CSV table of C-alpha atoms in Angstrom, one decimal:
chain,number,residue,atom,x,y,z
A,16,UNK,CA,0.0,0.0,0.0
A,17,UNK,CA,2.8,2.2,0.7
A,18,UNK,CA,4.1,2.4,-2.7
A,19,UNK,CA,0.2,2.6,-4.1
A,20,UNK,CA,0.2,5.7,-2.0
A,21,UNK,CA,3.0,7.3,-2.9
A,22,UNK,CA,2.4,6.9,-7.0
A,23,UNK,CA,-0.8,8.7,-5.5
A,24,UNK,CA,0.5,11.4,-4.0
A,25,UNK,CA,2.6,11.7,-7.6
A,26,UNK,CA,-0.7,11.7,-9.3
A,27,UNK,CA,-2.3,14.3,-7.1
A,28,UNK,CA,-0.7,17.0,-9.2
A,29,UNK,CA,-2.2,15.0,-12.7
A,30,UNK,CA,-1.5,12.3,-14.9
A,31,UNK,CA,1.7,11.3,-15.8
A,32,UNK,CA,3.3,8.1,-17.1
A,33,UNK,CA,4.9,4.7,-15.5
A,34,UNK,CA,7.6,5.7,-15.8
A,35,UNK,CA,7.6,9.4,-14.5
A,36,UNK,CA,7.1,7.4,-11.4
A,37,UNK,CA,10.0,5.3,-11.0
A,38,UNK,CA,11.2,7.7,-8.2
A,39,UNK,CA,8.2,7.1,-6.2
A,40,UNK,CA,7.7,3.4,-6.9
A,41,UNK,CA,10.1,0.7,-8.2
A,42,UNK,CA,6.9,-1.0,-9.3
A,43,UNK,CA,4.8,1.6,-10.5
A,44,UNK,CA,3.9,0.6,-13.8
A,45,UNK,CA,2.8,-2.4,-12.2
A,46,UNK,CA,0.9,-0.9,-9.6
A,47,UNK,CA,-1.0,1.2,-12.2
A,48,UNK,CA,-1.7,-1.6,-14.2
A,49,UNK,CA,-3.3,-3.7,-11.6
A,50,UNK,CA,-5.2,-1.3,-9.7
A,51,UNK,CA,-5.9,-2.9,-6.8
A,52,UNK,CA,-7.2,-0.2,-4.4
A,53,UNK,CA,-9.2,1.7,-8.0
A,54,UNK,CA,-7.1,4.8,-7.4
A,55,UNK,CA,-6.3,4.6,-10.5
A,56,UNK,CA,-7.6,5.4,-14.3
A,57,UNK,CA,-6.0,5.2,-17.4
A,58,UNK,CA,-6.4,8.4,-19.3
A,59,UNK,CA,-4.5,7.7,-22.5
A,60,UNK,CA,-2.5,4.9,-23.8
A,61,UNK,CA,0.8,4.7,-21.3
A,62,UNK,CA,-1.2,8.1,-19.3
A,63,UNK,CA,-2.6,7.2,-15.4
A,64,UNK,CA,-4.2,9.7,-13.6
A,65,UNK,CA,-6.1,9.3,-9.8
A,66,UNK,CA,-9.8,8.7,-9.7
A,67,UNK,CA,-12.0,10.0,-6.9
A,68,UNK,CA,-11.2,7.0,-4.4
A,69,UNK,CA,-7.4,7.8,-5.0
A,70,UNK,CA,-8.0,11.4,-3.8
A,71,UNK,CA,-9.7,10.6,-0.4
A,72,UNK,CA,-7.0,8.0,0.0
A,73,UNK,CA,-4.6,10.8,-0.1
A,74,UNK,CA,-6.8,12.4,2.7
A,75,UNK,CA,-7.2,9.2,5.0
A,76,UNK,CA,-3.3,8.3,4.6
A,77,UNK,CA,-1.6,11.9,3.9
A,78,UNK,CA,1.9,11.5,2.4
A,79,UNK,CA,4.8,12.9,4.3
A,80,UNK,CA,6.8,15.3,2.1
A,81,UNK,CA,10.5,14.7,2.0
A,82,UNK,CA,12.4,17.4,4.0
A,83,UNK,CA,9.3,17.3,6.2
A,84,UNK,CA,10.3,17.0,9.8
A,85,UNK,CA,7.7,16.3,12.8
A,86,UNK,CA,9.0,17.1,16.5
């Protein structure tokens, strides 16, 4: 889920490709593809963008921002 979430939190800012989100996720073309939690849509050929569910995902499990520090 971890990963799922952070090609998410990638997506928040809209579509990209697979491969745009190597950084985020090792996997993420294969996360995309399979779509477990539907966060995700396909928008064009080799294009994934989040869906409605992937949003309040974002808003049950926020993503920490790198740099972020909590005390």
């Amino acid at each position: 889920r971890q990963q799922a979430l952070a090609c998410a939190s990638a997506l928040s800012g809209g579509p990209l490709r697979p491969r745009d989100l190597k950084q985020a996720a090792s996997t993420a073309g294969a996360i995309l593809r399979a779509n477990y939690y539907g966060w995700f849509e396909r928008i064009d050929k080799g294009v994934y963008g989040l869906t409605e569910v992937g949003r309040q995902a974002l808003q049950r499990w926020p993503q920490a921002v790198p740099g972020d520090v909590e005390f």
